[in-house]
Coordinates of C-alpha atoms and ligand atoms in Angstrom, one line a residue:
X827 CA -7.0 -6.8 24.4
X828 CA -6.4 -3.5 22.1
X829 CA -4.8 -2.0 24.3
X830 CA -2.5 -4.7 24.9
X831 CA 0.8 -5.4 23.3
X832 CA 0.9 -8.2 20.5
X833 CA 2.1 -11.0 23.0
X834 CA -0.8 -10.8 25.0
X835 CA -3.0 -11.8 21.4
X836 CA -0.7 -14.7 21.3
X837 CA -0.9 -16.1 24.9
X838 CA -4.3 -15.8 24.7
X839 CA -4.5 -17.7 21.4
X840 CA -2.2 -20.1 23.5
X841 CA -4.0 -20.4 26.6
X842 CA -7.2 -21.6 23.9
X843 CA -5.0 -24.1 22.5
X844 CA -4.4 -23.0 19.6
X845 CA -2.2 -21.2 16.9
X846 CA -4.9 -19.6 14.9
X847 CA -7.6 -17.5 15.1
X848 CA -10.2 -15.4 13.0
X849 CA -12.4 -12.1 13.2
X850 CA -14.7 -12.6 10.0
X851 CA -17.6 -10.7 9.1
X852 CA -20.9 -13.6 8.3
X853 CA -22.0 -12.8 5.3
X854 CA -25.9 -13.9 6.3
X855 CA -26.0 -11.6 9.4
X856 CA -23.4 -9.2 8.5
X857 CA -22.1 -9.5 11.9
X858 CA -18.7 -9.4 12.8
X859 CA -17.6 -12.8 14.8
X860 CA -14.4 -13.9 16.6
X861 CA -13.2 -17.3 17.0
X862 CA -12.2 -17.7 20.3
X863 CA -13.9 -15.6 23.5
X864 CA -10.7 -13.9 24.3
X865 CA -11.4 -12.0 20.8
X866 CA -14.4 -10.6 22.1
X867 CA -13.3 -7.3 23.1
X868 CA -11.7 -6.4 19.5
X869 CA -15.2 -7.5 18.2
X870 CA -16.3 -4.8 20.0
X871 CA -13.8 -2.4 19.4
X872 CA -14.1 -3.1 15.8
X873 CA -18.0 -3.0 15.4
X874 CA -17.8 1.2 15.7
X875 CA -13.8 1.5 14.5
X876 CA -13.8 3.9 11.2
X877 CA -10.7 1.3 9.9
X878 CA -13.3 -1.6 10.0
X879 CA -14.9 -0.8 6.6
X880 CA -16.8 -4.0 6.7
X881 CA -13.7 -6.1 5.8
X882 CA -14.6 -9.4 4.9
X883 CA -12.3 -11.1 7.8
X884 CA -9.1 -10.7 9.9
X885 CA -6.6 -13.9 10.2
X886 CA -3.9 -14.4 12.8
X887 CA -1.2 -17.0 13.1
X888 CA 1.5 -17.5 15.3
X889 CA 4.6 -18.9 13.0
X890 CA 5.1 -22.6 13.4
X891 CA 9.6 -21.8 13.1
X892 CA 9.3 -18.5 14.7
X893 CA 6.8 -17.9 17.0
X894 CA 6.0 -14.4 15.1
X895 CA 2.5 -13.0 15.0
X896 CA 1.2 -12.9 11.7
X897 CA -1.7 -11.4 9.7
X898 CA -3.7 -10.8 6.9
X899 CA -6.8 -8.5 6.4
X900 CA -9.3 -9.3 3.9
X901 CA -11.2 -6.1 2.6
X902 CA -14.0 -6.7 -0.1
X903 CA -13.6 -9.0 -2.9
X904 CA -16.1 -8.4 -5.3
X905 CA -13.5 -7.7 -7.3
X906 CA -11.4 -10.9 -7.1
X907 CA -9.1 -12.3 -4.4
X908 CA -7.8 -9.6 -1.5
X909 CA -3.9 -8.3 -2.8
X910 CA -1.7 -6.5 -1.1
X911 CA 1.9 -6.6 0.2
X912 CA 3.0 -7.9 3.4
X913 CA 4.3 -5.2 6.3
X914 CA 7.1 -6.3 8.9
X915 CA 6.6 -3.5 11.5
X916 CA 7.3 -2.9 15.3
X917 CA 3.2 -2.7 16.9
X918 CA 2.9 -1.6 20.7
X919 CA -0.3 -2.9 20.6
X920 CA -2.8 -5.1 19.4
X921 CA -4.7 -2.3 18.5
X922 CA -2.3 -0.5 16.3
X923 CA -1.1 -3.9 14.5
X924 CA -4.8 -4.7 13.7
X925 CA -5.5 -1.2 12.4
X926 CA -2.5 -0.6 10.1
X927 CA -4.0 -4.4 8.1
X928 CA -7.3 -2.6 7.6
X929 CA -6.4 0.3 7.0
X930 CA -3.8 -0.4 4.8
X931 CA -5.9 -3.6 3.1
X932 CA -8.4 -0.9 2.3
X933 CA -6.4 1.3 0.5
X934 CA -5.0 -1.8 -1.5
X935 CA -8.5 -2.2 -2.2
X936 CA -8.9 1.2 -3.8
X937 CA -5.2 1.1 -5.6
X938 CA -6.0 -2.3 -7.2
X939 CA -10.1 -1.1 -8.3
X940 CA -8.5 2.4 -9.9
X941 CA -6.1 0.3 -11.5
X942 CA -8.6 -1.8 -13.0
X943 CA -7.4 -4.9 -11.8
X944 CA -9.3 -7.8 -10.8
X945 CA -8.2 -8.2 -7.5
X946 CA -9.6 -7.3 -3.6
X947 CA -7.9 -5.3 -1.5
X948 CA -5.7 -7.0 1.3
X949 CA -2.8 -6.5 3.6
X950 CA -0.8 -8.6 5.6
X951 CA 0.8 -7.7 8.9
X952 CA 4.1 -9.5 10.7
X953 CA 4.9 -8.1 14.1
X954 CA 8.4 -8.0 15.0
X955 CA 9.5 -8.9 18.3
X956 CA 11.9 -7.3 20.7
X957 CA 14.8 -9.3 21.5
X958 CA 15.2 -10.7 18.1
X959 CA 17.8 -10.1 15.5
X960 CA 15.8 -9.3 12.4
X961 CA 18.6 -8.6 10.6
X962 CA 19.9 -12.2 11.1
X963 CA 19.1 -13.8 7.4
X964 CA 18.3 -17.0 9.4
X965 CA 15.6 -15.6 11.2
X966 CA 14.2 -14.1 8.3
X967 CA 14.2 -16.8 6.6
X968 CA 11.9 -18.7 9.6
X969 CA 9.3 -15.4 9.8
X970 CA 8.6 -15.7 6.2
X971 CA 8.5 -20.1 5.8
X972 CA 6.0 -19.3 8.2
X973 CA 4.0 -16.7 6.1
X974 CA 4.0 -19.0 3.5
X975 CA 2.8 -21.2 5.2
X976 CA 0.1 -18.9 6.3
X977 CA -1.1 -18.3 2.7
X978 CA -0.9 -21.7 2.0
X979 CA -3.3 -22.5 5.1
X980 CA -5.5 -19.2 3.8
X981 CA -5.7 -21.0 0.1
X982 CA -5.8 -18.3 -1.5
X983 CA -8.3 -15.8 -0.2
X984 CA -5.8 -13.1 0.2
X985 CA -3.1 -13.2 -2.2
X986 CA 0.5 -11.7 -0.5
X987 CA 3.5 -9.2 -2.1
X988 CA 6.4 -6.8 -0.9
X989 CA 5.5 -4.0 1.3
X990 CA 7.5 -2.3 3.7
X991 CA 10.3 -3.9 6.0
X992 CA 9.8 -7.0 3.7
X993 CA 12.7 -8.0 1.3
X994 CA 13.3 -9.9 -2.5
X995 CA 15.3 -12.4 -0.6
X996 CA 11.8 -12.9 2.4
X997 CA 9.7 -13.0 -0.6
X998 CA 11.5 -16.1 -2.0
X999 CA 11.5 -17.3 1.5
X1000 CA 7.2 -17.0 1.0
X1001 CA 7.6 -18.8 -2.0
X1002 CA 9.3 -21.6 -0.8
X1003 CA 6.1 -22.9 1.2
X1004 CA 3.2 -21.0 -0.7
X1005 CA 1.8 -20.3 -4.6
X1006 CA -0.1 -17.8 -3.1
X1007 CA 2.0 -14.5 -3.6
X1008 CA 3.3 -12.1 -6.0
X1009 CA 6.4 -9.9 -6.3
X1010 CA 8.9 -13.4 -6.2
X1011 CA 12.5 -12.6 -7.4
X1012 CA 12.9 -12.6 -11.2
X1013 CA 15.4 -15.3 -10.5
X1014 CA 12.3 -17.8 -9.5
X1015 CA 10.6 -16.1 -12.4
X1016 CA 9.0 -12.9 -10.4
X1017 CA 8.6 -9.5 -12.3
X1018 CA 11.8 -7.9 -10.1
X1019 CA 11.9 -4.4 -8.8
X1020 CA 9.2 -1.9 -9.6
X1021 CA 10.8 1.1 -8.4
X1022 CA 11.4 2.4 -11.9
X1023 CA 8.0 1.6 -13.4
X1024 CA 6.3 3.6 -9.9
X1025 CA 8.5 6.7 -10.6
X1026 CA 7.0 6.4 -14.3
X1027 CA 3.7 5.9 -13.0
X1028 CA 4.0 9.3 -10.4
X1029 CA 5.4 11.6 -13.2
X1030 CA 2.4 11.0 -15.8
X1031 CA 0.4 11.7 -12.5
X1032 CA 2.1 14.7 -12.6
X1033 CA 1.3 15.6 -16.2
X1034 CA -2.1 14.8 -16.1
X1035 CA -3.0 17.4 -12.9
X1036 CA -1.0 19.8 -15.2
X1037 CA -2.4 19.1 -18.5
X1038 CA -6.3 19.6 -16.4
X1039 CA -4.8 22.8 -15.2
X1040 CA -3.7 23.9 -18.8
X1041 CA -0.1 24.4 -17.7
X1042 CA 1.4 22.6 -20.3
X1043 CA 3.8 19.9 -20.1
X1044 CA 6.6 19.1 -17.6
X1045 CA 9.3 20.9 -19.7
X1046 CA 10.5 23.9 -18.1
X1047 CA 8.8 23.0 -14.7
X1048 CA 10.1 23.1 -10.8
X1049 CA 9.9 20.3 -9.0
X1050 CA 10.4 19.7 -5.1
X1051 CA 10.7 16.2 -4.1
X1052 CA 10.2 15.3 -0.3
X1053 CA 13.1 11.7 0.0
X1054 CA 15.8 10.6 -2.7
X1055 CA 15.8 6.9 -2.3
X1056 CA 14.7 4.4 -5.0
X1057 CA 11.6 5.8 -6.3
X1058 CA 13.2 9.2 -6.2
X1059 CA 16.4 8.2 -7.8
X1060 CA 14.4 6.8 -11.2
X1061 CA 11.7 10.0 -10.9
X1062 CA 14.7 12.2 -11.3
X1063 CA 15.7 10.3 -14.8
X1064 CA 12.3 10.5 -16.0
X1065 CA 11.5 14.3 -15.3
X1066 CA 15.1 14.9 -16.4
X1067 CA 14.2 13.6 -19.5
X1068 CA 11.0 15.2 -20.1
X1069 CA 13.8 18.9 -19.4
X1070 CA 12.1 20.2 -16.3
X1071 CA 13.5 23.8 -15.5
X1072 CA 14.9 22.5 -11.7
X1073 CA 14.5 19.8 -9.0
X1074 CA 14.9 20.5 -5.5
X1075 CA 15.0 17.8 -3.3
X1076 CA 15.8 17.2 0.4
X1077 CA 16.6 13.4 1.7
X1078 CA 17.7 12.4 5.4
X1079 CA 21.3 10.5 4.3
X1080 CA 23.8 12.5 2.6
X1081 CA 24.6 9.0 0.9
X1082 CA 21.8 8.9 -1.8
X1083 CA 22.6 12.9 -2.7
X1084 CA 25.8 12.2 -3.7
X1085 CA 24.4 9.2 -5.7
X1086 CA 21.9 10.8 -7.3
X1087 CA 24.4 14.1 -8.2
X1088 CA 27.3 11.8 -9.1
X1089 CA 24.6 9.9 -11.9
X1090 CA 23.8 13.1 -13.0
X1091 CA 26.8 15.6 -13.6
X1092 CA 25.9 19.2 -14.5
X1093 CA 22.1 18.9 -14.2
X1094 CA 19.7 21.1 -12.8
X1095 CA 19.5 19.4 -9.1
X1096 CA 19.7 21.2 -5.8
X1097 CA 20.0 18.6 -3.1
X1098 CA 19.7 19.3 0.6
X1099 CA 20.4 16.8 3.9
X1100 CA 17.5 17.7 6.5
X1101 CA 16.2 16.4 9.5
X1102 CA 13.4 13.7 9.8
X1103 CA 11.3 16.5 11.2
X1104 CA 12.4 18.8 8.7
X1105 CA 9.0 19.6 5.9
X1106 CA 10.8 23.0 4.6
X1107 CA 11.2 21.0 1.2
X1108 CA 7.2 20.8 1.0
X1109 CA 7.0 24.9 0.7
X1110 CA 9.7 25.3 -1.7
X1111 CA 8.2 27.9 -4.6
X1112 CA 7.9 25.4 -7.4
X1113 CA 5.2 23.9 -9.7
X1114 CA 5.2 20.6 -8.6
X1115 CA 5.8 18.8 -4.8
X1116 CA 6.4 15.1 -4.7
X1117 CA 6.1 13.6 -1.3
X1118 CA 8.2 10.8 -2.2
X1119 CA 9.1 9.5 1.5
X1120 CA 6.9 8.8 4.2
X1121 CA 3.3 8.9 4.7
X1122 CA 1.2 11.6 6.5
X1123 CA 3.0 14.5 5.6
X1124 CA -0.1 17.0 3.9
X1125 CA -1.6 17.9 7.5
X1126 CA -2.8 20.9 9.1
X1127 CA 1.2 22.2 9.8
X1128 CA 2.2 21.5 6.3
X1129 CA -0.6 22.2 4.2
X1130 CA -1.0 26.0 4.6
X1131 CA 2.9 26.8 3.5
X1132 CA 2.8 25.2 0.1
X1133 CA 3.1 27.2 -2.9
X1134 CA 3.0 24.2 -5.3
X1135 CA 0.1 24.0 -8.1
X1136 CA 0.2 20.5 -8.0
X1137 CA 1.2 18.2 -5.2
X1138 CA 1.7 13.9 -6.6
X1139 CA 4.3 11.6 -5.1
X1140 CA 4.7 8.0 -4.4
X1141 CA 4.3 8.0 -0.7
X1142 CA 1.6 6.0 0.7
X1143 CA -1.5 7.5 3.0
X1144 CA 0.5 11.0 2.6
X1145 CA -3.2 12.7 3.9
X1146 CA -2.7 12.5 7.7
X1147 CA -6.7 12.5 7.6
X1148 CA -8.1 11.6 4.2
X1149 CA -11.3 14.1 4.4
X1150 CA -9.7 16.6 6.5
X1151 CA -6.3 17.4 4.8
X1152 CA -7.8 16.8 1.1
X1153 CA -10.3 19.5 1.6
X1154 CA -7.1 21.5 3.1
X1155 CA -5.8 21.5 -0.1
X1156 CA -8.3 21.5 -2.6
X1157 CA -9.1 25.0 -0.5
X1158 CA -5.4 25.8 -0.8
X1159 CA -5.6 25.9 -4.5
X1160 CA -3.5 22.6 -4.8
X1161 CA -4.2 19.8 -7.2
X1162 CA -3.9 16.7 -5.4
X1163 CA -3.0 13.6 -7.0
X1164 CA -4.4 10.7 -5.0
X1165 CA -1.4 8.5 -4.0
X1166 CA -3.8 5.2 -4.3
X1167 CA -4.4 6.3 -7.7
X1168 CA -1.4 7.2 -9.2
X1169 CA 1.7 5.2 -7.2
X1170 CA -0.3 2.0 -8.2
X1171 CA 2.8 0.7 -10.6
X1172 CA 4.2 -1.5 -7.6
X1173 CA 1.0 -3.9 -7.8
X1174 CA 0.7 -3.9 -11.6
X1175 CA 4.1 -5.0 -12.1
X1176 CA 3.3 -7.9 -10.0
X1177 CA -0.3 -8.6 -10.0
X1178 CA -0.4 -10.3 -13.6
X1179 CA 2.8 -11.9 -12.8
X1180 CA 1.7 -15.6 -13.0
X1181 CA 0.7 -15.1 -16.5
X1182 CA 4.1 -14.2 -17.6
X1183 CA 6.1 -11.5 -17.7
X1184 CA 8.5 -9.7 -20.5
X1185 CA 9.7 -6.9 -20.7
X1186 CA 7.7 -3.1 -22.3
X1187 CA 4.6 -5.5 -21.3
X1188 CA 1.6 -3.5 -23.2
X1189 CA -0.8 -4.9 -20.0
X1190 CA 1.4 -3.0 -18.0
X1191 CA 2.0 0.2 -20.5
X1192 CA -1.1 0.7 -20.8
X1193 CA -1.2 2.4 -17.1
X1194 CA 1.3 5.0 -18.1
X1195 CA -0.6 5.9 -21.8
X1196 CA -3.0 8.3 -22.1
X1197 CA -6.0 7.0 -23.7
X1198 CA -7.2 3.7 -21.7
X1199 CA -9.6 4.4 -19.6
X1200 CA -7.9 2.9 -16.1
X1201 CA -4.4 4.2 -16.9
X1202 CA -3.3 6.9 -14.4
X1203 CA -3.9 9.7 -16.8
X1204 CA -7.4 9.4 -17.8
X1205 CA -8.1 8.0 -14.0
X1206 CA -6.6 11.1 -12.8
X1207 CA -8.5 13.1 -14.6
X1208 CA -11.5 11.6 -14.2
X1209 CA -11.3 12.6 -10.5
X1210 CA -10.7 16.2 -11.1
X1211 CA -13.4 16.2 -13.5
X1212 CA -15.8 14.6 -10.9
X1213 CA -13.9 16.7 -7.9
X1214 CA -14.9 19.9 -9.8
X1215 CA -18.3 19.1 -10.2
X1216 CA -19.3 17.9 -7.0
X1217 CA -17.1 20.2 -4.8
X1218 CA -15.7 17.9 -3.0
X1219 CA -11.7 17.3 -2.6
X1220 CA -9.8 15.0 -4.9
X1221 CA -9.3 12.7 -2.1
X1222 CA -13.0 12.1 -1.7
X1223 CA -14.2 11.8 -5.0
X1224 CA -11.1 8.9 -5.7
X1225 CA -12.1 7.1 -2.8
X1226 CA -15.6 7.3 -4.3
X1227 CA -14.8 6.0 -7.7
X1228 CA -12.7 3.1 -6.2
X1229 CA -15.9 2.1 -4.1
X1230 CA -18.0 2.2 -7.5
X1231 CA -14.9 0.2 -8.7
X1232 CA -14.6 -2.2 -6.0
X1233 CA -18.3 -3.1 -6.5
X1234 CA -18.0 -4.7 -9.5
X1235 CA -17.9 -8.3 -10.1
X1236 CA -15.2 -10.5 -11.3
X1237 CA -16.0 -11.4 -14.9
X1238 CA -15.0 -15.0 -14.0
X1239 CA -14.5 -15.8 -10.2
X1240 CA -17.1 -13.4 -8.3
X1241 CA -17.0 -14.2 -4.6
X1242 CA -14.9 -16.9 -4.8
X1243 CA -12.6 -15.1 -1.4
X1244 CA -15.7 -15.5 0.3
X1245 CA -16.6 -19.2 -0.6
X1246 CA -13.1 -19.3 0.6
X1247 CA -13.9 -17.9 4.0
X1248 CA -16.9 -19.5 4.5
X1249 CA -14.7 -23.0 3.8
X1250 CA -12.2 -21.9 6.6
X1251 CA -14.9 -21.1 9.3
X1252 CA -16.5 -24.3 8.2
X1253 CA -13.5 -26.4 8.4
X1254 CA -12.0 -25.3 11.1
X1255 CA -9.4 -23.7 9.8
X1256 CA -8.7 -22.4 13.5
X1257 CA -8.1 -25.5 15.2
X1258 CA -5.8 -27.4 12.6
Ligands
NAD1396 P1 13.0 4.5 0.2 O1 13.5 4.0 1.2 O2 13.9 3.9 -1.2 O3 13.1 6.3 -0.1 C1 12.7 6.5 0.8 C2 13.5 7.9 1.0 O4 13.0 8.7 1.7 C3 15.1 7.6 1.7 O5 16.1 7.5 1.3 C4 14.9 8.4 2.9 O6 16.2 8.3 3.8 C5 13.9 9.5 3.0 N1 13.5 10.0 4.0 C6 12.7 9.7 4.9 N2 12.0 10.2 5.7 C7 12.1 11.9 5.3 C8 12.1 13.1 5.6 N3 11.4 13.2 6.8 N4 12.7 14.1 4.6 C9 13.3 13.3 3.4 N5 13.3 12.8 3.0 C10 13.2 11.4 4.0 O7 11.5 4.1 -0.4 P2 11.0 4.2 -2.1 O8 10.9 2.8 -2.4 O9 11.8 5.4 -2.9 O10 9.6 4.3 -2.0 C11 9.3 6.2 -1.6 C12 7.9 5.6 -0.8 O11 6.9 5.7 -2.0 C13 7.7 4.9 0.3 O12 6.8 5.5 0.9 C14 7.1 4.0 -0.3 O13 6.1 3.2 0.4 C15 5.7 4.5 -1.7 N6 5.9 3.7 -2.4 C16 7.1 2.8 -3.5 C17 6.6 2.1 -4.5 C18 7.8 1.5 -5.1 O14 7.8 0.9 -5.8 N7 9.1 1.1 -4.4 C19 5.3 1.9 -4.5 C20 4.4 2.4 -4.1 C21 4.5 3.4 -2.7

């Protein structure tokens, strides 16, 4: 099953006469259990799999209107309900589909915990189907209404949000069918686009790293930026406000470059168009390098070329392999600000949406200030100090600190999601 296409999993569910299935860790025995005999081979693979990381459960549903395979990975929820965005992506195999949810769910748990949010980790994944026009608004509406219904069925053990491949109109369609979502459009009471806040958070991460190295502020520093999209657009403005000496940038699209240059006439910007596999921007002789495009760009090929003293960017999962590449950066004398610590503002912006939203919300701004212990500046300093003491990499220390924080129980609702999962299993959620 692991190596078969996602359609094979749907067929196995249909053959068993169900639209829903799960893999759940039994809280008493600690063993992973499948709702269907056809999914037993997945249990065998996942038991030994490094991405499993003691998730509490993985849930699957075939969308009623769209026929798409929907999933939700629920990592550890001691700190609160599992929360993280839903990704809409094409997967060759069931293994890739499940693995992405598990990997990203755990990452969200770490991000939420380091940010001091009372959420656990979770991630949604929807498998794109071949031969379907996914740009058609009608098709998308069906898929995302299905996802909303899926959330309602899961009764809040996982709270969804926006992620790669999902757009604000898609979030509005999810909200048609469930209350268990954040990142809903402003038009229906949501918090809106978080890219500016994400940019501000990453800039605070840079400041924390420079401060730790005794290099002062960003003023007069040079920055290399990979990717000049939404986050970078705001980051350029923030950095120019802080009087950096120069920003060198690269993108695969000429359009975004033209727009940014037009927005900042006369500013010290040097931008170029590159091919997708051109990583030369990371090797620029600058103070700070910011991977702001895609994941896994910090790897054995690129790390030896980095001349910057600080690596701090917005992209998720910048390290191709966390332990190996985190240590390689340490050995190369590059202070790496872990992405899940510094790029948290997207989830911070929408995390408390149900309590209302207003500009300048101090609960959100606190993450960008120097003093609060859970803010980006202080958390990064704590991680740098731990890494110096232990000799481990900053990535490893950020993960260790996140694990400690993830073990803290929610002050009002400890184990709520586990209770919900227990209910889903005992009430035969999968048979509905
Ligand atoms: P975006 O899609 O608007 O921008 C990414 C840019 O990178 C695009 O302009 C794209 O053309 C460019 N790009 C892609 N591959 C490239 C390459 N190999 N070399 C150079 N440029 C390349 O995305 P965004 O919203 O700016 O987010 C940037 C990164 O930060 C993404 O990885 C995203 O997942 C992550 N992130 C974003 C937020 C947010 O609030 N937007 C929050 C957390 C994490």
